[in-house]
Amino acid sequence: MELHELTFSEARRGLDRGEFAARDLIEAAFDRIDAVEPKISAFLTVRERGEVLAEADEIDRARARGDALGCLAGIPVAVKDNIVTRGLATTAASRILEGFVPPYDATVVARLRRAGALVVGKTNMDEFGMGSSNENSAFGPTRNPWDLDRVPGGSSGGSAAAVAAGEVLLALGSDTGGSVRQPAGFCGVVGVKPTYGRVSRYGLIAFASSLDQIGPISKDVEGAAALLGAIAGEDPRDATTAAKEVPDLLADLDLGCEGLTIGVPEEYFAEGLSADVASTVLDALDVLKELGARAVPLSLPHLAYGIASYYIVADAEASSNLARYDGMKYGYRSEDAADIFGAYARTRSAGFGAEVRRRIMLGTYALSAGYREAYYLKAQRVRALIASDFDRAFDEVDAIVSPTSPTAAFRIGERIDDPLEMYLSDAYTVHANLAGVPAISVPCGVCNDGLPVGFQIMVDRFRESTMFRLASACERGVGGARRPPGL
Ligand code: GLN
């Protein structure tokens, strides 16, 4: 087995036993990047090999001295390009931030470094996180390592593809309506959207602040739990982080699923779901039942309004958050305007891509005088109803399961001209963001055309340990991530 094929847990143990060094893992990561990047384009920026190797050598020396090491010491990690990194270009895949080099690290990046992780580069994404296919990147799409003609999902498609292809062991993504889980599902890896408030958003380039959470991507559940453990917890720089102790997220991984009750909402297994995906997911559910979980049917009556509510709330917040890109303080500026209003208009017209402009216009409309009540406030009321559906359900069950997406990875170009069709890719993921609950996508097999299928597990707020426990049972019962055949 080559080093780039290892999972996080295998790499962790290999490092601990001295079978290889951090330097070897970094060399393997860069060799793999050289070999597969021309095919998949998962990265927007890759750091200098020598620079990262020097950091790896420091970890190896610390280990040799017997120093206490962080839980991610020597592990190569990729960071989505909407998370700021000091001295390393950060664009959110937008022309409007082309050439922007942040003067500070996001809290999650500082915590990665504290844990000993080695940041290898910044990954491609849909511009500002707006999309489900990575086709909305201003710098060209990422391709799915399972089939190069297919999308990796989005918006954290670069992070998911980089992990699936073995370029890095772990990656950070961000999830506003499914952007970690859907690409993880499409690329056959594990992806987590933590409880809202579990992870600091300081230094995350905001899309929709009441929905955004940064989350881990890994080939194995253990890696996702370790990475979340490293970045989670209260942060004085983000007032929405919860003042809650972060439990040891690895502690319950081996407990199995005996005694847990799983809710299966009828609304998630209805119209629009591919029969192939449905049967793969239901097979995985059968495995969990054989392992001792109890499954009960459930109804969450307001789920059907999730997409409508999400796209109003998210776009309204985006229209406000993106007002700061005016060409004056940083990033791209159009130089050929006659006055300052012309400069704003030209900068924003040329700097933002088509989907971002669509979202800003939709969001501005939904907030405008006379429409605010009809759209934005109504969407917020629907959001509250969805959250109370979850609250009621979690009085009865430990977890709620569904497919991560209605279909497996679609072809590049297939949905790009049909925004509504694209938005429906998020039909099962937006609810966790609207309700603020944590959710994971774990690989549960492949469907008939040989593409991976994601199994989504949602639990009550701050119950990530139960989520990881079930995901780990699923991983062991069903077989976990496999090597993508596309490379
Ligand atoms: N695909 C969804 C959107 O376009 C979700 C994106 C995300 O989670 N960042 O808004």
Tab-separated table of C-alpha atoms and ligand atoms in Angstrom:
chain	number	residue	atom	x	y	z
A	1	MET	CA	0.000	0.000	0.000
A	2	GLU	CA	1.298	3.453	-0.873
A	3	LEU	CA	1.240	6.275	1.656
A	4	HIS	CA	-1.329	8.301	-0.286
A	5	GLU	CA	-3.787	5.428	0.014
A	6	LEU	CA	-3.813	5.482	3.813
A	7	THR	CA	-6.754	6.677	5.849
A	8	PHE	CA	-6.220	9.114	8.696
A	9	SER	CA	-6.340	6.366	11.341
A	10	GLU	CA	-3.794	4.247	9.456
A	11	ALA	CA	-1.489	7.239	9.032
A	12	ARG	CA	-1.868	8.210	12.688
A	13	ARG	CA	-0.890	4.732	13.852
A	14	GLY	CA	1.964	4.470	11.350
A	15	LEU	CA	3.417	7.750	12.623
A	16	ASP	CA	3.019	6.687	16.248
A	17	ARG	CA	4.766	3.374	15.605
A	18	GLY	CA	7.575	5.049	13.699
A	19	GLU	CA	6.824	3.156	10.451
A	20	PHE	CA	7.216	6.428	8.571
A	21	ALA	CA	7.800	10.084	9.373
A	22	ALA	CA	5.790	13.252	8.806
A	23	ARG	CA	8.318	14.068	6.064
A	24	ASP	CA	7.337	10.855	4.202
A	25	LEU	CA	3.632	11.728	4.396
A	26	ILE	CA	4.276	15.207	3.031
A	27	GLU	CA	6.483	13.886	0.215
A	28	ALA	CA	3.721	11.399	-0.660
A	29	ALA	CA	1.086	14.157	-0.613
A	30	PHE	CA	3.093	16.387	-2.957
A	31	ASP	CA	3.928	13.476	-5.294
A	32	ARG	CA	0.251	12.626	-5.461
A	33	ILE	CA	-0.662	16.264	-6.100
A	34	ASP	CA	1.841	16.363	-8.978
A	35	ALA	CA	0.356	13.170	-10.405
A	36	VAL	CA	-3.377	13.881	-10.185
A	37	GLU	CA	-3.871	17.660	-10.069
A	38	PRO	CA	-3.705	17.969	-13.856
A	39	LYS	CA	-6.753	15.680	-13.988
A	40	ILE	CA	-8.906	16.915	-11.103
A	41	SER	CA	-7.887	20.539	-10.278
A	42	ALA	CA	-8.822	20.277	-6.621
A	43	PHE	CA	-6.483	23.097	-5.533
A	44	LEU	CA	-6.380	26.819	-6.232
A	45	THR	CA	-3.086	27.293	-4.353
A	46	VAL	CA	-0.484	24.702	-3.384
A	47	ARG	CA	2.274	25.778	-1.029
A	48	GLU	CA	5.969	25.270	-1.788
A	49	ARG	CA	6.962	21.673	-1.117
A	50	GLY	CA	10.168	22.724	0.664
A	51	GLU	CA	8.315	25.049	3.010
A	52	VAL	CA	5.905	22.316	4.145
A	53	LEU	CA	8.726	19.761	4.369
A	54	ALA	CA	10.552	22.069	6.753
A	55	GLU	CA	7.453	22.105	8.992
A	56	ALA	CA	7.276	18.298	8.773
A	57	ASP	CA	10.913	18.045	9.834
A	58	GLU	CA	10.152	20.145	12.885
A	59	ILE	CA	7.361	17.722	13.851
A	60	ASP	CA	9.684	14.750	13.309
A	61	ARG	CA	12.357	16.354	15.477
A	62	ALA	CA	9.812	17.103	18.208
A	63	ARG	CA	8.701	13.477	18.104
A	64	ALA	CA	12.304	12.251	18.337
A	65	ARG	CA	12.814	14.453	21.408
A	66	GLY	CA	9.725	12.933	22.996
A	67	ASP	CA	7.795	16.236	23.091
A	68	ALA	CA	4.021	16.128	23.519
A	69	LEU	CA	2.488	16.334	20.038
A	70	GLY	CA	-0.903	17.601	18.890
A	71	CYS	CA	-3.534	15.125	17.695
A	72	LEU	CA	-2.927	16.025	14.037
A	73	ALA	CA	0.874	16.207	14.207
A	74	GLY	CA	2.375	15.655	10.771
A	75	ILE	CA	-0.955	15.141	8.976
A	76	PRO	CA	-1.278	16.865	5.559
A	77	VAL	CA	-4.438	18.963	5.438
A	78	ALA	CA	-6.125	21.104	2.765
A	79	VAL	CA	-8.209	24.189	3.550
A	80	LYS	CA	-11.136	25.473	1.497
A	81	ASP	CA	-10.328	28.775	-0.150
A	82	ASN	CA	-12.977	30.723	1.755
A	83	ILE	CA	-11.077	30.242	5.026
A	84	VAL	CA	-8.402	32.872	5.488
A	85	THR	CA	-4.762	31.865	5.846
A	86	ARG	CA	-2.064	34.359	6.801
A	87	GLY	CA	0.323	34.954	3.925
A	88	LEU	CA	-1.446	32.450	1.653
A	89	ALA	CA	-3.754	33.691	-1.122
A	90	THR	CA	-7.455	33.342	-0.300
A	91	THR	CA	-10.038	34.061	-3.005
A	92	ALA	CA	-13.269	32.143	-2.220
A	93	ALA	CA	-12.870	31.223	-5.926
A	94	SER	CA	-13.934	34.739	-6.908
A	95	ARG	CA	-12.296	37.229	-9.262
A	96	ILE	CA	-13.261	39.927	-6.797
A	97	LEU	CA	-10.716	38.554	-4.308
A	98	GLU	CA	-8.073	37.595	-6.847
A	99	GLY	CA	-4.627	38.317	-5.411
A	100	PHE	CA	-5.916	38.851	-1.855
A	101	VAL	CA	-3.380	37.672	0.732
A	102	PRO	CA	-4.914	37.737	4.224
A	103	PRO	CA	-2.945	39.311	7.083
A	104	TYR	CA	-4.356	36.831	9.636
A	105	ASP	CA	-5.367	33.201	10.177
A	106	ALA	CA	-8.929	32.039	10.720
A	107	THR	CA	-9.419	30.545	14.195
A	108	VAL	CA	-9.757	27.064	12.660
A	109	VAL	CA	-6.437	27.481	10.855
A	110	ALA	CA	-4.696	28.624	14.042
A	111	ARG	CA	-6.161	25.568	15.786
A	112	LEU	CA	-4.997	23.265	12.973
A	113	ARG	CA	-1.467	24.545	13.399
A	114	ARG	CA	-1.726	24.176	17.182
A	115	ALA	CA	-2.700	20.520	16.651
A	116	GLY	CA	0.365	20.000	14.458
A	117	ALA	CA	-1.461	19.668	11.125
A	118	LEU	CA	0.467	20.731	8.021
A	119	VAL	CA	-1.511	22.927	5.638
A	120	VAL	CA	-0.643	21.935	2.084
A	121	GLY	CA	-2.846	24.325	0.127
A	122	LYS	CA	-6.201	25.945	-0.568
A	123	THR	CA	-8.976	24.114	-2.361
A	124	ASN	CA	-11.289	25.021	-5.204
A	125	MET	CA	-14.954	25.727	-4.539
A	126	ASP	CA	-18.068	27.347	-5.945
A	127	GLU	CA	-17.594	31.114	-5.765
A	128	PHE	CA	-18.336	32.276	-2.187
A	129	GLY	CA	-19.809	28.810	-1.502
A	130	MET	CA	-22.726	29.345	-3.861
A	131	GLY	CA	-23.316	26.160	-5.772
A	132	SER	CA	-23.518	22.388	-5.645
A	133	SER	CA	-21.087	21.352	-8.383
A	134	ASN	CA	-17.902	23.462	-8.254
A	135	GLU	CA	-18.816	24.756	-11.707
A	136	ASN	CA	-19.314	28.221	-10.212
A	137	SER	CA	-15.607	28.633	-9.448
A	138	ALA	CA	-14.146	31.625	-11.313
A	139	PHE	CA	-11.045	29.519	-11.888
A	140	GLY	CA	-12.536	26.445	-13.591
A	141	PRO	CA	-14.224	23.340	-12.190
A	142	THR	CA	-12.817	20.513	-10.079
A	143	ARG	CA	-13.465	17.021	-11.430
A	144	ASN	CA	-14.720	13.981	-9.541
A	145	PRO	CA	-11.928	11.413	-8.958
A	146	TRP	CA	-14.479	8.617	-9.472
A	147	ASP	CA	-15.359	9.800	-12.982
A	148	LEU	CA	-13.594	12.786	-14.498
A	149	ASP	CA	-16.666	13.762	-16.529
A	150	ARG	CA	-18.667	14.272	-13.358
A	151	VAL	CA	-18.841	17.042	-10.789
A	152	PRO	CA	-17.322	16.489	-7.336
A	153	GLY	CA	-20.310	18.283	-5.799
A	154	GLY	CA	-20.070	21.646	-4.110
A	155	SER	CA	-19.376	23.979	-2.844
A	156	SER	CA	-16.475	22.234	-1.020
A	157	GLY	CA	-15.821	20.075	-4.107
A	158	GLY	CA	-12.068	20.729	-4.127
A	159	SER	CA	-11.714	19.620	-0.495
A	160	ALA	CA	-13.728	16.424	-1.061
A	161	ALA	CA	-11.917	15.563	-4.304
A	162	ALA	CA	-8.484	16.202	-2.730
A	163	VAL	CA	-9.233	13.771	0.100
A	164	ALA	CA	-10.846	11.156	-2.164
A	165	ALA	CA	-7.870	11.287	-4.543
A	166	GLY	CA	-5.339	10.868	-1.719
A	167	GLU	CA	-3.734	14.304	-2.164
A	168	VAL	CA	-4.244	15.032	1.542
A	169	LEU	CA	-5.538	12.996	4.474
A	170	LEU	CA	-7.953	15.610	5.782
A	171	ALA	CA	-9.592	18.797	4.562
A	172	LEU	CA	-11.739	21.618	5.853
A	173	GLY	CA	-14.858	22.681	4.006
A	174	SER	CA	-17.738	24.974	4.885
A	175	ASP	CA	-21.392	24.012	4.899
A	176	THR	CA	-24.193	26.553	4.564
A	177	GLY	CA	-26.790	24.251	3.020
A	178	GLY	CA	-24.898	21.022	2.376
A	179	SER	CA	-21.542	22.134	0.992
A	180	VAL	CA	-19.471	19.704	3.049
A	181	ARG	CA	-21.855	16.734	3.056
A	182	GLN	CA	-22.982	16.732	-0.586
A	183	PRO	CA	-19.449	16.761	-2.099
A	184	ALA	CA	-18.321	14.199	0.507
A	185	GLY	CA	-21.206	11.998	-0.646
A	186	PHE	CA	-20.385	12.533	-4.331
A	187	CYS	CA	-16.689	11.694	-3.794
A	188	GLY	CA	-17.161	8.717	-1.456
A	189	VAL	CA	-15.666	10.269	1.676
A	190	VAL	CA	-16.914	11.401	5.105
A	191	GLY	CA	-18.110	14.998	5.601
A	192	VAL	CA	-19.529	16.754	8.669
A	193	LYS	CA	-21.629	19.857	9.295
A	194	PRO	CA	-21.217	20.507	13.035
A	195	THR	CA	-23.855	21.997	15.346
A	196	TYR	CA	-24.250	25.713	14.640
A	197	GLY	CA	-21.961	27.387	17.168
A	198	ARG	CA	-19.644	24.403	17.626
A	199	VAL	CA	-16.911	25.816	15.376
A	200	SER	CA	-15.702	29.401	15.126
A	201	ARG	CA	-16.510	31.311	11.941
A	202	TYR	CA	-13.816	33.914	12.613
A	203	GLY	CA	-11.910	34.122	9.349
A	204	LEU	CA	-14.513	32.248	7.319
A	205	ILE	CA	-15.518	34.453	4.390
A	206	ALA	CA	-19.205	34.863	5.165
A	207	PHE	CA	-21.928	33.581	2.846
A	208	ALA	CA	-24.968	33.294	5.167
A	209	SER	CA	-23.884	33.884	8.740
A	210	SER	CA	-26.816	32.196	10.501
A	211	LEU	CA	-26.243	28.978	8.508
A	212	ASP	CA	-22.468	28.768	7.844
A	213	GLN	CA	-20.363	26.205	9.698
A	214	ILE	CA	-16.863	24.946	8.932
A	215	GLY	CA	-16.615	21.157	8.898
A	216	PRO	CA	-14.138	18.301	8.374
A	217	ILE	CA	-13.715	15.956	5.400
A	218	SER	CA	-11.847	12.639	5.729
A	219	LYS	CA	-11.722	9.170	4.206
A	220	ASP	CA	-12.618	7.691	7.593
A	221	VAL	CA	-14.952	8.632	10.420
A	222	GLU	CA	-12.063	8.695	12.904
A	223	GLY	CA	-10.300	11.397	10.857
A	224	ALA	CA	-13.435	13.534	10.714
A	225	ALA	CA	-13.927	13.214	14.481
A	226	ALA	CA	-10.277	14.030	15.210
A	227	LEU	CA	-10.310	17.067	12.930
A	228	LEU	CA	-13.561	18.380	14.390
A	229	GLY	CA	-12.177	17.875	17.895
A	230	ALA	CA	-9.137	19.972	16.956
A	231	ILE	CA	-11.091	22.947	15.587
A	232	ALA	CA	-14.218	22.969	17.801
A	233	GLY	CA	-14.948	25.054	20.868
A	234	GLU	CA	-15.732	28.526	22.081
A	235	ASP	CA	-13.891	31.436	20.493
A	236	PRO	CA	-13.997	34.966	21.905
A	237	ARG	CA	-13.718	36.222	18.315
A	238	ASP	CA	-17.032	34.653	17.263
A	239	ALA	CA	-19.934	35.514	19.569
A	240	THR	CA	-22.064	32.738	18.037
A	241	THR	CA	-19.743	29.988	19.279
A	242	ALA	CA	-21.232	28.049	22.176
A	243	ALA	CA	-19.675	28.110	25.630
A	244	LYS	CA	-19.828	24.335	25.784
A	245	GLU	CA	-17.203	21.789	26.635
A	246	VAL	CA	-16.201	19.780	23.539
A	247	PRO	CA	-16.336	16.093	24.517
A	248	ASP	CA	-13.697	13.606	23.323
A	249	LEU	CA	-15.279	12.903	19.951
A	250	LEU	CA	-13.245	9.707	19.497
A	251	ALA	CA	-14.465	8.172	22.757
A	252	ASP	CA	-17.691	6.570	21.482
A	253	LEU	CA	-16.536	5.387	18.043
A	254	ASP	CA	-16.385	1.723	19.040
A	255	LEU	CA	-19.633	1.545	20.987
A	256	GLY	CA	-21.662	0.190	18.048
A	257	CYS	CA	-25.299	1.057	17.476
A	258	GLU	CA	-27.013	-1.364	19.831
A	259	GLY	CA	-29.806	0.408	21.668
A	260	LEU	CA	-29.972	3.490	19.437
A	261	THR	CA	-33.250	4.498	17.824
A	262	ILE	CA	-33.080	5.798	14.257
A	263	GLY	CA	-35.898	7.840	12.744
A	264	VAL	CA	-36.598	7.388	9.051
A	265	PRO	CA	-38.672	10.339	7.818
A	266	GLU	CA	-41.068	9.430	5.039
A	267	GLU	CA	-40.492	12.874	3.484
A	268	TYR	CA	-36.860	11.997	2.695
A	269	PHE	CA	-37.767	8.819	0.827
A	270	ALA	CA	-40.313	10.254	-1.557
A	271	GLU	CA	-40.604	11.874	-4.983
A	272	GLY	CA	-37.355	13.061	-6.564
A	273	LEU	CA	-35.151	10.383	-4.987
A	274	SER	CA	-33.283	8.116	-7.417
A	275	ALA	CA	-34.392	4.502	-6.906
A	276	ASP	CA	-30.796	3.408	-7.071
A	277	VAL	CA	-29.690	5.777	-4.303
A	278	ALA	CA	-32.732	4.843	-2.198
A	279	SER	CA	-31.956	1.135	-2.307
A	280	THR	CA	-28.258	1.669	-1.473
A	281	VAL	CA	-29.228	3.782	1.544
A	282	LEU	CA	-31.937	1.379	2.711
A	283	ASP	CA	-29.460	-1.516	2.477
A	284	ALA	CA	-27.110	0.403	4.780
A	285	LEU	CA	-29.997	1.011	7.172
A	286	ASP	CA	-30.658	-2.744	7.207
A	287	VAL	CA	-27.037	-3.304	8.213
A	288	LEU	CA	-27.447	-0.900	11.151
A	289	LYS	CA	-30.605	-2.763	12.169
A	290	GLU	CA	-28.754	-6.078	12.067
A	291	LEU	CA	-26.130	-4.482	14.297
A	292	GLY	CA	-28.773	-3.680	16.903
A	293	ALA	CA	-30.236	-0.258	16.040
A	294	ARG	CA	-33.996	0.171	16.050
A	295	ALA	CA	-35.525	2.010	13.078
A	296	VAL	CA	-38.856	3.798	13.346
A	297	PRO	CA	-40.858	5.647	10.690
A	298	LEU	CA	-41.208	9.370	11.259
A	299	SER	CA	-42.884	12.380	9.720
A	300	LEU	CA	-41.334	15.852	9.640
A	301	PRO	CA	-44.150	17.688	7.894
A	302	HIS	CA	-42.338	20.922	7.050
A	303	LEU	CA	-39.323	19.421	5.288
A	304	ALA	CA	-40.913	20.084	1.915
A	305	TYR	CA	-40.468	23.836	2.457
A	306	GLY	CA	-36.761	23.543	3.224
A	307	ILE	CA	-35.389	24.546	-0.175
A	308	ALA	CA	-37.740	27.532	-0.487
A	309	SER	CA	-36.927	28.779	3.003
A	310	TYR	CA	-33.185	28.154	2.650
A	311	TYR	CA	-32.766	29.994	-0.643
A	312	ILE	CA	-34.541	33.085	0.707
A	313	VAL	CA	-32.675	33.198	4.039
A	314	ALA	CA	-29.269	32.323	2.544
A	315	ASP	CA	-29.534	34.804	-0.320
A	316	ALA	CA	-30.833	37.593	1.936
A	317	GLU	CA	-27.847	37.183	4.253
A	318	ALA	CA	-25.493	36.877	1.284
A	319	SER	CA	-26.724	40.115	-0.245
A	320	SER	CA	-25.818	41.865	2.997
A	321	ASN	CA	-22.507	40.038	3.589
A	322	LEU	CA	-21.261	40.632	0.051
A	323	ALA	CA	-21.881	44.380	0.189
A	324	ARG	CA	-18.313	44.779	1.509
A	325	TYR	CA	-16.773	43.882	-1.865
A	326	ASP	CA	-16.707	47.344	-3.347
A	327	GLY	CA	-13.220	47.435	-4.831
A	328	MET	CA	-12.031	50.050	-2.369
A	329	LYS	CA	-10.361	48.156	0.467
A	330	TYR	CA	-8.986	44.970	-1.069
A	331	GLY	CA	-9.334	42.652	-4.046
A	332	TYR	CA	-10.273	43.501	-7.597
A	333	ARG	CA	-11.152	47.063	-8.662
A	334	SER	CA	-12.408	48.190	-12.055
A	335	GLU	CA	-10.297	51.209	-13.052
A	336	ASP	CA	-12.341	52.615	-15.915
A	337	ALA	CA	-15.207	54.322	-14.091
A	338	ALA	CA	-15.997	58.048	-14.197
A	339	ASP	CA	-17.059	58.353	-10.547
A	340	ILE	CA	-17.279	56.363	-7.361
A	341	PHE	CA	-20.747	54.912	-8.043
A	342	GLY	CA	-19.566	53.807	-11.456
A	343	ALA	CA	-16.552	52.196	-9.793
A	344	TYR	CA	-18.776	50.206	-7.413
A	345	ALA	CA	-21.060	49.092	-10.223
A	346	ARG	CA	-18.291	48.125	-12.618
A	347	THR	CA	-16.212	46.389	-9.952
A	348	ARG	CA	-19.144	44.316	-8.758
A	349	SER	CA	-20.442	43.519	-12.257
A	350	ALA	CA	-17.058	42.317	-13.456
A	351	GLY	CA	-15.798	40.862	-10.153
A	352	PHE	CA	-18.743	38.592	-9.287
A	353	GLY	CA	-19.790	35.587	-11.366
A	354	ALA	CA	-23.316	35.019	-12.685
A	355	GLU	CA	-24.567	32.868	-9.802
A	356	VAL	CA	-23.293	35.292	-7.158
A	357	ARG	CA	-24.996	38.195	-8.948
A	358	ARG	CA	-28.219	36.172	-9.098
A	359	ARG	CA	-28.053	35.510	-5.342
A	360	ILE	CA	-27.358	39.164	-4.509
A	361	MET	CA	-30.334	40.265	-6.593
A	362	LEU	CA	-32.662	37.608	-5.155
A	363	GLY	CA	-31.553	38.421	-1.613
A	364	THR	CA	-31.840	42.172	-2.060
A	365	TYR	CA	-35.339	41.717	-3.456
A	366	ALA	CA	-36.386	39.471	-0.555
A	367	LEU	CA	-35.257	42.150	1.920
A	368	SER	CA	-36.597	45.185	0.125
A	369	ALA	CA	-39.380	47.416	1.461
A	370	GLY	CA	-42.743	45.880	0.692
A	371	TYR	CA	-41.379	42.356	0.137
A	372	ARG	CA	-39.511	41.742	3.373
A	373	GLU	CA	-42.651	40.504	5.156
A	374	ALA	CA	-43.767	38.333	2.248
A	375	TYR	CA	-40.395	36.661	1.640
A	376	TYR	CA	-37.704	37.077	4.266
A	377	LEU	CA	-39.868	37.044	7.384
A	378	LYS	CA	-42.057	34.264	6.043
A	379	ALA	CA	-38.964	32.186	5.254
A	380	GLN	CA	-37.768	32.744	8.830
A	381	ARG	CA	-41.105	31.519	10.187
A	382	VAL	CA	-40.877	28.405	8.026
A	383	ARG	CA	-37.359	27.902	9.314
A	384	ALA	CA	-38.690	27.922	12.887
A	385	LEU	CA	-41.303	25.302	11.955
A	386	ILE	CA	-38.611	23.050	10.472
A	387	ALA	CA	-36.497	23.443	13.612
A	388	SER	CA	-39.477	22.477	15.790
A	389	ASP	CA	-40.084	19.390	13.615
A	390	PHE	CA	-36.546	18.319	14.538
A	391	ASP	CA	-36.999	19.175	18.217
A	392	ARG	CA	-40.103	17.011	18.378
A	393	ALA	CA	-38.422	14.157	16.496
A	394	PHE	CA	-35.390	14.163	18.797
A	395	ASP	CA	-37.692	13.639	21.777
A	396	GLU	CA	-38.345	10.195	20.295
A	397	VAL	CA	-35.218	9.169	18.381
A	398	ASP	CA	-31.439	9.426	18.750
A	399	ALA	CA	-30.802	10.111	15.072
A	400	ILE	CA	-32.524	10.825	11.778
A	401	VAL	CA	-31.211	9.286	8.578
A	402	SER	CA	-31.617	10.022	4.874
A	403	PRO	CA	-29.666	9.900	1.647
A	404	THR	CA	-27.229	12.838	1.512
A	405	SER	CA	-28.445	13.770	-1.981
A	406	PRO	CA	-31.284	12.656	-4.250
A	407	THR	CA	-28.849	11.399	-6.915
A	408	ALA	CA	-25.208	10.385	-7.213
A	409	ALA	CA	-22.706	12.773	-8.878
A	410	PHE	CA	-24.125	14.282	-12.071
A	411	ARG	CA	-22.224	15.144	-15.239
A	412	ILE	CA	-20.326	18.399	-15.664
A	413	GLY	CA	-22.614	20.760	-17.582
A	414	GLU	CA	-25.785	18.787	-16.868
A	415	ARG	CA	-27.417	21.270	-14.462
A	416	ILE	CA	-25.461	24.464	-14.889
A	417	ASP	CA	-28.114	26.156	-17.048
A	418	ASP	CA	-30.965	25.206	-14.729
A	419	PRO	CA	-30.521	26.886	-11.317
A	420	LEU	CA	-33.660	25.323	-9.873
A	421	GLU	CA	-32.497	21.816	-10.767
A	422	MET	CA	-29.130	22.675	-9.187
A	423	TYR	CA	-30.810	23.977	-6.015
A	424	LEU	CA	-32.706	20.688	-5.685
A	425	SER	CA	-29.358	18.891	-5.171
A	426	ASP	CA	-29.606	20.264	-1.616
A	427	ALA	CA	-33.072	18.848	-0.928
A	428	TYR	CA	-31.885	16.704	2.025
A	429	THR	CA	-29.074	18.833	3.407
A	430	VAL	CA	-30.487	22.344	3.957
A	431	HIS	CA	-32.655	21.304	6.926
A	432	ALA	CA	-29.720	20.625	9.245
A	433	ASN	CA	-28.451	24.163	8.598
A	434	LEU	CA	-31.878	25.742	9.037
A	435	ALA	CA	-32.365	23.873	12.339
A	436	GLY	CA	-28.741	24.221	13.462
A	437	VAL	CA	-28.321	20.480	14.101
A	438	PRO	CA	-25.172	18.491	13.265
A	439	ALA	CA	-25.120	16.083	10.327
A	440	ILE	CA	-22.640	13.722	8.708
A	441	SER	CA	-22.423	12.070	5.305
A	442	VAL	CA	-20.758	8.677	5.414
A	443	PRO	CA	-20.116	6.486	2.348
A	444	CYS	CA	-22.587	3.577	2.205
A	445	GLY	CA	-21.708	1.837	-1.027
A	446	VAL	CA	-21.943	2.463	-4.744
A	447	CYS	CA	-25.001	2.614	-6.956
A	448	ASN	CA	-25.474	0.902	-10.306
A	449	ASP	CA	-23.303	3.256	-12.341
A	450	GLY	CA	-20.424	2.660	-9.936
A	451	LEU	CA	-20.653	6.028	-8.178
A	452	PRO	CA	-20.532	6.450	-4.399
A	453	VAL	CA	-23.659	7.115	-2.343
A	454	GLY	CA	-23.722	9.120	0.894
A	455	PHE	CA	-25.720	8.165	3.982
A	456	GLN	CA	-26.728	11.170	6.081
A	457	ILE	CA	-27.088	10.966	9.865
A	458	MET	CA	-28.511	13.949	11.782
A	459	VAL	CA	-28.644	14.205	15.574
A	460	ASP	CA	-29.753	16.761	18.145
A	461	ARG	CA	-27.639	19.878	18.764
A	462	PHE	CA	-24.248	19.178	20.402
A	463	ARG	CA	-24.749	15.403	20.142
A	464	GLU	CA	-21.883	14.907	17.676
A	465	SER	CA	-20.611	11.931	19.709
A	466	THR	CA	-23.766	9.943	18.919
A	467	MET	CA	-23.494	10.966	15.267
A	468	PHE	CA	-19.896	9.713	15.047
A	469	ARG	CA	-20.803	6.534	16.898
A	470	LEU	CA	-23.513	5.652	14.362
A	471	ALA	CA	-21.350	6.721	11.424
A	472	SER	CA	-18.554	4.518	12.677
A	473	ALA	CA	-20.935	1.554	12.989
A	474	CYS	CA	-22.089	2.244	9.433
A	475	GLU	CA	-18.489	2.478	8.203
A	476	ARG	CA	-17.587	-0.851	9.742
A	477	GLY	CA	-20.826	-2.556	8.751
A	478	VAL	CA	-20.933	-1.341	5.169
A	479	GLY	CA	-17.254	-1.051	4.341
A	480	GLY	CA	-16.304	2.641	4.351
A	481	ALA	CA	-14.519	4.622	1.673
A	482	ARG	CA	-13.065	2.894	-1.355
A	483	ARG	CA	-10.470	3.961	-3.858
A	484	PRO	CA	-11.922	6.061	-6.652
A	485	PRO	CA	-11.420	4.253	-9.954
A	486	GLY	CA	-11.268	7.426	-12.072
A	487	LEU	CA	-7.535	8.055	-11.547
B	1	GLN	N1	-25.593	24.375	-2.648
B	1	GLN	C1	-26.088	25.277	-1.661
B	1	GLN	C2	-26.064	26.701	-2.192
B	1	GLN	O1	-25.709	26.866	-3.302
B	1	GLN	C3	-25.296	25.153	-0.397
B	1	GLN	C4	-23.992	25.833	-0.466
B	1	GLN	C5	-23.210	25.756	0.792
B	1	GLN	O2	-23.490	24.978	1.682
B	1	GLN	N2	-22.228	26.622	0.882
B	1	GLN	O3	-26.401	27.621	-1.520
